[in-house]
Short mmCIF file of C-alpha atoms in Angstrom, two decimals:
data_model
loop_
_atom_site.label_atom_id
_atom_site.label_comp_id
_atom_site.label_asym_id
_atom_site.label_seq_id
_atom_site.Cartn_x
_atom_site.Cartn_y
_atom_site.Cartn_z
CA MET A 7 0.26 -0.15 0.03
CA THR A 8 1.85 3.58 -1.01
CA SER A 9 1.02 6.33 0.79
CA SER A 10 -0.85 9.22 -1.46
CA PRO A 11 2.03 12.20 -1.80
CA ARG A 12 2.11 15.18 0.59
CA ARG A 13 -0.08 18.29 -1.39
CA ARG A 14 1.87 21.50 -1.60
CA ARG A 15 0.03 23.97 -0.08
CA GLU A 16 -0.90 26.49 -2.17
CA ARG A 17 -0.13 29.76 -2.03
CA HIS A 18 -1.69 32.99 -2.49
CA PRO A 19 -0.40 35.86 -4.51
CA GLY A 20 2.29 37.77 -3.05
CA GLN A 21 2.05 35.53 0.17
CA SER A 22 5.40 34.16 1.65
CA GLY A 23 6.02 30.92 2.85
CA ARG A 24 6.90 31.93 6.32
CA ARG A 25 4.14 31.67 8.84
CA PRO A 26 2.00 35.19 9.43
CA TYR A 27 2.85 37.03 12.47
CA PRO A 28 -0.45 37.27 14.62
CA PRO A 29 -2.36 40.50 14.27
CA ARG A 30 -0.91 43.04 16.74
CA SER A 31 -3.60 43.12 19.44
CA THR A 32 -5.09 46.89 19.53
CA GLN A 33 -6.04 46.19 23.58
CA ARG A 34 -4.03 48.81 25.33
CA LEU A 35 -1.23 47.36 27.55
CA LEU A 36 -1.49 48.49 31.24
CA PRO A 37 1.38 49.87 33.15
CA THR A 38 3.03 48.54 35.65
CA GLY A 39 4.80 49.29 38.71
CA SER A 40 4.45 53.08 39.61
CA PRO A 41 1.14 54.56 38.29
CA TRP A 42 2.85 58.05 37.57
CA ARG A 43 4.51 56.44 34.70
CA ASP A 44 1.78 56.45 32.91
CA GLN A 45 0.72 59.64 30.94
CA ASP A 46 -3.29 59.13 31.35
CA PHE A 47 -3.00 58.44 35.04
CA ARG A 48 -1.09 62.06 35.48
CA THR A 49 -3.84 63.22 32.89
CA LEU A 50 -6.36 62.01 35.25
CA PHE A 51 -4.60 62.82 38.46
CA GLY A 52 -4.62 66.67 37.16
CA ALA A 53 -8.04 66.77 35.90
CA ALA A 54 -8.76 65.08 39.94
CA ALA A 55 -6.78 68.07 41.71
CA LEU A 56 -9.05 70.54 39.68
CA ASN A 57 -12.15 69.31 40.72
CA GLN A 58 -11.39 68.65 44.21
CA LEU A 59 -9.82 72.72 44.12
CA GLY A 60 -13.40 73.47 43.06
CA THR A 61 -15.65 71.15 45.40
CA ASN A 62 -13.76 72.76 48.39
CA THR A 63 -13.48 76.36 47.21
CA GLY A 64 -17.26 75.94 46.99
CA HIS A 65 -17.55 74.05 50.29
CA VAL A 66 -16.63 77.44 51.53
CA ALA A 67 -17.98 79.79 49.19
CA THR A 68 -21.56 78.50 49.64
CA PRO A 69 -22.51 79.06 52.95
CA LEU A 70 -21.00 82.11 53.55
CA LEU A 71 -23.08 83.45 50.10
CA ALA A 72 -26.20 82.48 51.93
CA LEU A 73 -25.34 83.73 55.49
CA THR A 74 -23.41 87.18 54.02
CA ALA A 75 -25.77 87.71 50.92
CA LEU A 76 -29.00 86.36 51.53
CA ASP A 77 -29.20 86.58 55.44
CA ALA A 78 -29.91 83.11 55.88
CA SER A 79 -31.23 81.62 59.17
CA PRO A 80 -28.90 78.61 60.94
CA ALA A 81 -32.26 76.17 59.90
CA GLN A 82 -31.73 77.34 56.30
CA VAL A 83 -27.89 76.77 56.29
CA GLY A 84 -28.50 73.37 57.40
CA THR A 85 -31.27 72.59 54.90
CA LEU A 86 -28.36 74.06 52.27
CA ALA A 87 -25.92 71.43 53.35
CA ALA A 88 -28.25 68.44 53.60
CA LEU A 89 -29.35 69.51 50.02
CA SER A 90 -25.63 69.00 49.14
CA THR A 91 -25.23 65.93 50.58
CA LEU A 92 -28.56 64.22 49.88
CA ALA A 93 -27.25 62.08 46.67
CA PHE A 94 -24.05 60.86 48.60
CA PRO A 95 -25.58 57.68 49.97
CA SER A 96 -26.87 56.37 46.44
CA SER A 97 -23.29 56.15 45.51
CA ALA A 98 -23.58 53.28 47.87
CA CYS A 99 -25.08 51.34 44.93
CA ARG A 100 -22.08 50.64 43.55
CA PRO A 101 -20.57 48.07 46.09
CA GLY A 102 -17.13 47.54 44.17
CA PRO A 103 -15.13 44.92 42.15
CA GLY A 104 -17.39 41.62 41.80
CA SER A 105 -20.90 42.97 42.87
CA THR A 106 -23.52 44.23 40.77
CA THR A 107 -23.62 48.09 40.47
CA CYS A 108 -26.24 50.73 40.31
CA ALA A 109 -24.06 53.03 37.82
CA PRO A 110 -23.12 52.15 34.63
CA ALA A 111 -19.86 50.30 32.94
CA ALA A 112 -17.19 52.12 31.92
CA SER A 113 -17.76 53.02 28.30
CA SER A 114 -15.69 51.83 25.37
CA SER A 115 -14.80 55.44 24.61
CA PRO A 116 -12.63 57.89 26.25
CA PRO A 117 -13.69 59.05 29.82
CA THR A 118 -15.45 62.46 29.98
CA SER A 119 -16.85 63.94 32.62
CA PRO A 120 -20.41 65.62 31.88
CA GLY A 121 -20.80 65.81 36.09
CA ASP A 122 -17.84 68.54 36.11
CA LEU A 123 -19.56 70.17 32.68
CA ALA A 124 -23.33 70.37 34.85
CA ARG A 125 -20.91 71.84 37.94
CA ALA A 126 -19.25 74.71 35.84
CA ALA A 127 -22.72 75.51 34.92
CA LEU A 128 -24.62 75.47 38.27
CA PHE A 129 -21.49 77.60 40.01
CA ALA A 130 -21.57 79.76 37.63
CA SER A 131 -24.98 80.80 37.75
CA LEU A 132 -24.74 82.11 40.75
CA PRO A 133 -22.41 85.45 40.45
CA LEU A 134 -24.81 85.80 37.95
CA ALA A 135 -28.29 85.41 39.40
CA TRP A 136 -26.81 87.97 41.83
CA TRP A 137 -25.66 90.12 39.38
CA LEU A 138 -28.89 90.50 38.11
CA ASP A 139 -30.60 90.65 41.60
CA ALA A 140 -32.38 87.95 41.27
CA LEU A 141 -30.31 85.20 43.61
CA THR A 142 -32.89 83.85 46.77
CA LEU A 143 -32.60 80.98 48.27
CA GLY A 144 -34.55 78.44 45.98
CA PRO A 145 -32.07 78.68 43.35
CA LEU A 146 -29.49 77.56 45.82
CA TYR A 147 -30.98 75.04 47.24
CA ALA A 148 -31.44 73.63 43.44
CA VAL A 149 -27.77 74.49 42.45
CA VAL A 150 -26.63 72.89 45.60
CA LEU A 151 -28.81 69.76 45.25
CA LEU A 152 -27.69 69.58 41.35
CA GLY A 153 -24.27 70.05 42.69
CA GLY A 154 -24.47 67.19 44.90
CA CYS A 155 -25.56 64.56 41.72
CA ALA A 156 -23.15 65.64 39.97
CA THR A 157 -20.60 65.13 42.15
CA VAL A 158 -21.66 61.67 42.73
CA PHE A 159 -22.14 60.88 39.00
CA SER A 160 -18.30 62.46 38.17
CA ASP A 161 -16.88 60.13 41.20
CA LEU A 162 -18.39 57.02 40.55
CA GLY A 163 -17.19 57.81 36.90
CA SER A 164 -13.76 57.62 38.08
CA GLN A 165 -13.68 54.70 40.08
CA SER A 166 -14.93 52.71 37.45
CA VAL A 167 -12.57 54.38 34.74
CA LEU A 168 -9.24 53.93 37.27
CA PRO A 169 -8.73 49.96 37.10
CA GLN A 170 -9.55 50.18 33.13
CA LEU A 171 -6.54 52.70 32.82
CA ILE A 172 -3.47 51.80 34.96
CA GLY A 173 -4.55 47.99 35.79
CA ARG A 174 -4.83 46.10 39.53
CA GLU A 175 -1.35 46.21 40.01
CA GLY A 176 -1.07 49.94 40.38
CA LEU A 177 -4.55 50.51 41.95
CA VAL A 178 -3.13 50.58 45.60
CA ARG A 179 -0.66 53.43 45.01
CA ALA A 180 -2.87 55.34 42.89
CA ASN A 181 -5.55 55.30 45.18
CA THR A 182 -3.09 56.59 47.61
CA ALA A 183 -2.11 59.27 45.60
CA LEU A 184 -5.48 59.85 45.19
CA VAL A 185 -6.66 59.79 48.88
CA THR A 186 -3.45 62.32 49.67
CA LEU A 187 -4.41 64.80 47.38
CA MET A 188 -8.26 65.07 48.67
CA SER A 189 -6.50 65.73 52.13
CA ALA A 190 -4.14 68.49 50.57
CA ALA A 191 -6.97 69.89 48.40
CA ASP A 192 -8.63 70.67 52.40
CA ILE A 193 -5.89 72.47 53.17
CA ALA A 194 -5.33 74.25 50.36
CA GLY A 195 -8.90 74.60 48.95
CA ARG A 196 -10.82 75.59 52.08
CA GLY A 197 -7.56 77.97 52.22
CA THR A 198 -8.00 79.54 48.93
CA GLY A 199 -11.95 79.41 49.33
CA GLY A 200 -11.43 81.81 52.34
CA ALA A 201 -9.32 84.05 50.35
CA LEU A 202 -11.48 84.51 47.64
CA VAL A 203 -14.35 85.04 49.62
CA ALA A 204 -12.24 87.74 51.06
CA VAL A 205 -11.38 89.37 47.80
CA LEU A 206 -13.70 88.66 45.56
CA THR A 207 -16.57 88.61 48.20
CA ALA A 208 -19.04 85.23 48.53
CA PRO A 209 -21.45 86.35 45.38
CA PHE A 210 -18.05 86.05 43.25
CA ALA A 211 -16.43 83.44 44.65
CA PRO A 212 -18.59 80.49 43.14
CA ALA A 213 -17.05 81.66 39.86
CA CYS A 214 -13.57 80.40 40.61
CA SER A 215 -15.56 76.90 41.33
CA SER A 216 -17.00 76.83 38.18
CA ALA A 217 -13.74 77.73 36.66
CA ALA A 218 -11.72 74.86 37.98
CA TYR A 219 -14.73 72.35 36.83
CA LEU A 220 -14.59 73.58 33.60
CA ALA A 221 -10.57 73.29 33.44
CA SER A 222 -10.65 69.37 34.96
CA ALA A 223 -13.52 68.78 31.94
CA LEU A 224 -11.43 70.39 29.28
CA ARG A 225 -7.96 68.43 30.88
CA LEU A 226 -10.22 64.73 31.06
CA THR A 227 -10.15 64.99 27.19
CA GLY A 228 -6.51 64.38 27.05
CA ILE A 229 -6.92 61.01 27.69
CA ARG A 230 -5.87 58.94 25.32
CA ALA A 231 -6.78 55.48 26.00
CA THR A 232 -10.26 53.74 25.44
CA PRO A 233 -11.12 51.84 28.55
CA ALA A 234 -12.85 48.38 28.40
CA PRO A 235 -16.54 48.03 29.63
CA ALA A 236 -16.41 46.79 33.17
CA ALA A 237 -18.01 43.57 33.76
CA THR A 238 -21.09 43.57 36.13
CA ALA A 239 -21.88 40.53 38.21
CA ARG A 240 -25.58 39.19 38.02
CA THR A 241 -26.50 38.92 42.05
CA PRO A 242 -29.70 40.97 42.85
CA LEU A 243 -29.37 44.47 44.37
CA ALA A 244 -31.52 43.46 47.38
CA THR A 245 -29.39 40.29 47.81
CA GLN A 246 -26.06 42.00 48.51
CA ILE A 247 -27.63 45.28 50.65
CA ARG A 248 -29.14 42.14 52.98
CA GLU A 249 -25.59 40.58 52.92
CA GLY A 250 -23.69 43.49 53.70
CA LEU A 251 -26.09 44.24 56.38
CA GLN A 252 -26.28 40.89 57.96
CA HIS A 253 -22.05 40.69 57.87
CA VAL A 254 -21.85 44.05 59.31
CA LEU A 255 -24.32 44.15 61.97
CA GLY A 256 -23.34 40.55 62.85
CA HIS A 257 -19.98 40.89 63.82
CA PRO A 258 -19.39 42.53 66.79
CA GLU A 259 -15.86 44.64 65.70
CA LEU A 260 -17.27 45.30 62.48
CA ARG A 261 -20.35 46.76 64.06
CA ALA A 262 -18.53 48.94 66.72
CA LEU A 263 -16.08 50.43 63.52
CA ALA A 264 -19.68 51.72 62.11
CA LEU A 265 -21.19 53.21 64.81
CA THR A 266 -17.75 54.65 65.83
CA ALA A 267 -17.83 56.39 62.15
CA THR A 268 -20.83 56.97 62.08
CA LEU A 269 -20.58 59.37 65.22
CA ASN A 270 -17.86 60.64 63.92
CA ASN A 271 -19.46 61.51 60.95
CA LEU A 272 -22.67 62.49 62.84
CA GLY A 273 -20.72 65.10 65.19
CA SER A 274 -18.29 66.43 62.17
CA ALA A 275 -21.75 67.70 60.04
CA VAL A 276 -23.15 69.33 62.76
CA LEU A 277 -19.83 71.35 63.89
CA ASN A 278 -18.92 72.00 59.71
CA THR A 279 -22.43 73.00 59.19
CA MET A 280 -22.94 75.20 62.07
CA LEU A 281 -19.50 76.87 62.10
CA PRO A 282 -19.91 79.40 58.99
CA VAL A 283 -22.95 80.60 61.10
CA LEU A 284 -20.75 81.19 63.55
CA PHE A 285 -17.91 83.08 61.83
CA VAL A 286 -19.88 85.05 60.66
CA ARG A 287 -22.42 86.04 63.45
CA GLU A 288 -19.91 85.87 66.06
CA PRO A 289 -18.11 88.89 67.38
CA GLY A 290 -14.65 88.88 67.14
CA LEU A 291 -14.36 86.46 64.46
CA SER A 292 -14.42 86.96 59.99
CA PRO A 293 -15.99 85.31 57.54
CA THR A 294 -12.47 84.98 55.84
CA SER A 295 -11.47 83.20 58.63
CA LEU A 296 -13.37 80.28 58.12
CA GLY A 297 -11.23 78.69 55.37
CA PRO A 298 -7.61 78.73 57.31
CA PHE A 299 -9.52 77.07 60.20
CA TRP A 300 -10.95 74.41 58.19
CA ALA A 301 -7.80 74.22 56.04
CA ALA A 302 -6.53 73.38 60.10
CA GLY A 303 -8.59 70.14 59.86
CA GLY A 304 -7.26 69.55 56.62
CA VAL A 305 -3.89 69.57 58.01
CA GLY A 306 -5.17 66.99 60.62
CA LEU A 307 -6.64 64.63 58.73
CA LEU A 308 -3.61 64.57 56.34
CA LEU A 309 -1.24 64.25 59.85
CA GLY A 310 -3.25 61.23 61.33
CA ALA A 311 -3.51 59.37 57.79
CA ARG A 312 0.33 59.58 57.62
CA LEU A 313 0.99 58.50 61.13
CA ALA A 314 -1.21 55.63 61.58
CA ARG A 315 0.10 52.84 60.07
CA PRO A 316 3.57 53.84 62.15
CA LEU A 317 1.51 53.98 65.19
CA ALA A 318 -0.23 50.43 64.34
CA GLY A 319 3.22 49.01 63.53
CA ARG A 320 4.11 49.84 67.55
CA LEU A 321 0.81 49.25 69.10
CA GLY A 322 -1.42 47.50 66.41
CA ASP A 323 -4.61 48.59 64.81
CA GLY A 324 -6.43 47.67 67.66
CA ARG A 325 -4.81 49.22 70.55
CA ALA A 326 -3.90 52.36 68.21
CA LEU A 327 -7.53 52.85 67.77
CA LEU A 328 -8.21 53.02 71.66
CA LEU A 329 -6.02 55.82 71.65
CA SER A 330 -8.56 59.24 72.12
CA LEU A 331 -7.58 62.63 70.74
CA ILE A 332 -10.96 62.94 70.47
CA PRO A 333 -12.22 64.31 73.96
CA ALA A 334 -10.20 67.67 72.31
CA ALA A 335 -13.26 68.36 70.14
CA LEU A 336 -14.52 70.09 73.57
CA LEU A 337 -12.73 72.39 72.71
CA VAL A 338 -13.68 73.81 69.76
CA PRO A 339 -17.20 75.17 70.85
CA LEU A 340 -15.34 77.60 73.08
CA LEU A 341 -14.22 79.31 69.50
CA GLY A 342 -14.02 83.31 69.92
CA ARG A 343 -11.94 86.07 69.70
CA SER A 344 -8.38 85.50 70.11
CA PRO A 345 -6.64 83.60 72.22
CA TRP A 346 -9.92 81.20 71.72
CA LEU A 347 -9.82 80.98 68.10
CA TRP A 348 -6.29 79.93 68.15
CA LEU A 349 -7.15 77.03 71.25
CA ALA A 350 -10.28 75.82 69.36
CA GLY A 351 -8.23 75.88 65.92
CA GLY A 352 -5.51 73.51 67.60
CA ALA A 353 -8.31 71.37 69.30
CA TRP A 354 -10.02 70.70 65.83
CA LEU A 355 -6.54 70.11 63.86
CA LEU A 356 -6.19 67.44 67.02
CA THR A 357 -9.99 66.02 66.43
CA MET A 358 -9.36 65.95 62.28
CA MET A 359 -5.81 63.90 63.38
CA LYS A 360 -7.12 61.03 65.05
CA ILE A 361 -10.22 60.97 62.45
CA GLY A 362 -7.50 60.75 59.87
CA SER A 363 -5.98 57.98 61.70
CA ASP A 364 -8.92 55.87 62.68
CA ASN A 365 -9.72 56.18 58.62
CA VAL A 366 -6.88 54.52 57.88
CA LEU A 367 -6.88 51.55 60.63
CA GLY A 368 -10.65 51.30 60.41
CA VAL A 369 -10.43 50.60 56.73
CA SER A 370 -7.40 48.06 57.29
CA LEU A 371 -9.52 46.21 60.16
CA ARG A 372 -12.69 46.24 58.28
CA ARG A 373 -10.90 44.03 55.33
CA HIS A 374 -8.94 41.78 57.69
CA LEU A 375 -12.37 40.51 58.97
CA THR A 376 -14.07 40.45 56.10
CA PRO A 377 -14.04 37.43 53.42
CA ASP A 378 -13.16 38.67 49.95
CA ALA A 379 -16.21 37.20 48.60
CA LEU A 380 -18.33 40.25 50.78
CA MET A 381 -15.93 43.08 50.55
CA GLY A 382 -17.82 44.70 48.04
CA ARG A 383 -20.68 44.06 50.21
CA MET A 384 -19.50 45.45 53.30
CA ASN A 385 -17.49 48.66 52.07
CA ALA A 386 -21.46 49.79 50.15
CA THR A 387 -22.83 48.86 53.81
CA PHE A 388 -20.32 51.28 55.30
CA ARG A 389 -20.56 54.17 52.50
CA PHE A 390 -24.54 54.01 52.82
CA THR A 391 -24.09 54.38 57.22
CA LEU A 392 -21.43 57.12 56.69
CA THR A 393 -22.76 59.54 53.95
CA GLY A 394 -26.35 58.58 55.14
CA ALA A 395 -24.58 60.13 58.46
CA LEU A 396 -23.25 63.49 56.99
CA ALA A 397 -26.63 64.09 55.01
CA LEU A 398 -28.87 63.70 58.69
CA GLY A 399 -25.86 65.55 60.31
CA SER A 400 -26.47 68.53 58.21
CA ALA A 401 -30.47 68.30 58.01
CA THR A 402 -31.13 68.36 61.81
CA SER A 403 -28.39 70.75 62.84
CA GLY A 404 -30.30 74.07 62.07
CA LEU A 405 -32.94 72.71 64.28
CA PRO A 406 -31.01 72.88 67.87
CA ALA A 407 -29.54 76.25 66.87
CA GLU A 408 -33.27 77.73 65.81
CA LEU A 409 -34.66 76.21 68.86
CA THR A 410 -32.17 76.91 71.66
CA THR A 411 -28.85 78.52 70.81
CA LEU A 412 -25.78 78.39 68.10
CA HIS A 413 -23.39 77.41 70.97
CA THR A 414 -25.60 74.86 71.94
CA THR A 415 -25.84 73.05 68.47
CA LEU A 416 -21.95 73.52 68.70
CA TRP A 417 -21.64 71.66 71.88
CA THR A 418 -23.95 68.87 70.76
CA GLY A 419 -21.81 67.95 67.57
CA ALA A 420 -18.81 67.95 69.87
CA ALA A 421 -19.87 65.71 72.12
CA LEU A 422 -21.02 63.44 69.31
CA LEU A 423 -17.32 63.80 68.35
CA ALA A 424 -16.25 63.35 72.06
CA ALA A 425 -18.23 59.95 72.45
CA SER A 426 -17.39 58.31 69.07
CA TRP A 427 -14.44 56.56 70.52
CA THR A 428 -16.89 54.46 72.78
CA PRO A 429 -18.13 51.78 70.88
CA VAL A 430 -14.71 50.23 70.07
CA THR A 431 -13.35 50.72 73.67
CA LEU A 432 -16.80 49.05 75.09
CA SER A 433 -16.96 46.20 72.13
CA PRO A 434 -16.61 42.63 73.42
CA SER A 435 -14.10 41.35 71.19
CA ARG A 436 -10.60 40.89 71.33
CA ALA A 437 -10.08 41.73 67.75
CA ALA A 438 -9.60 45.88 69.31
CA ALA A 439 -6.56 44.71 70.85
CA ARG A 440 -4.86 43.00 68.07
#
């Protein structure tokens, strides 16, 4: 039996006998190592810096505008602050990797920021309305409410696109850089906001926020990459919410951490909402001093975040959490003319320093006590609880100020902050001493 001759492979005209190379992939190669090597991350970081500058400048200018130009009452200032944070709990609909999300997945086009453009237009309308003698509390309420919604939309977009741009290897360093940026923006942006109110007056300071948001949106157009759409899981949202609540509330350590952070946010929201009223109406204080006072709190947050890991390395995460500088908050309501202003400013710095440290240590413990399968659900539960506490504290802060006195409200917020360390202290778990 003879074998059939091997057939020669036919070649098309112009085709060589060499094995062709596979087509070059059109998918972008993600950077490894430091995210700073990637131009798109540098562009995104620059946009985030402009974004934070606009947010913190507006944070100072908006309540001062209501107080100085519209003679708002403490209850109206509280309503203004509550509306600005009302949309924040909705960000918890995005639990994180491996979980269903209410937010749209990253698109297949380069990232843009309609949220930044919307905020630029909203804040630009404030000085225009004042110049036309048409500014009232109603439009101001609408601006801060829609601006808060745009902030959530913009933040979720950034969270979606970041892993797509730099890959998971560089995600920790990238998030560290962005968190540091936010702390620095608290210092620079709020200090700048106070200076702008002094130079431009409160009605025109929001124009600088508008310019910063517009510059952020324009910078985002410089991102060259086309991120791939993010995959979403199929687990129903109601199931995720139930599992997250069961895990957090059923775990003694997580329950204590959640209650501590909630008291922190409630107390700080009450104080931060009423501080502009105090700086405008208290004899011996000036509205232009509010920005530097808030900037001192930003310094404290940054110092606390930086010192948290060395402190935990010596004492352990749990023991570091038990250290309390929070009673320093009880000195904040003593705000008044010098030297009380300096004493309260130092107490505010120490209070924020403790909160900054607790933020870092609390996140570490939460991750240690949560299995990977529930990580997104746990984070979503904390995010909803803490942002809800901000909204609740802002909304209710004006009521005691109207019924009693402004200083009574400040003492209430300070007492909540001073008591925030007790849930961890009284936790029956031994993890607090870990």
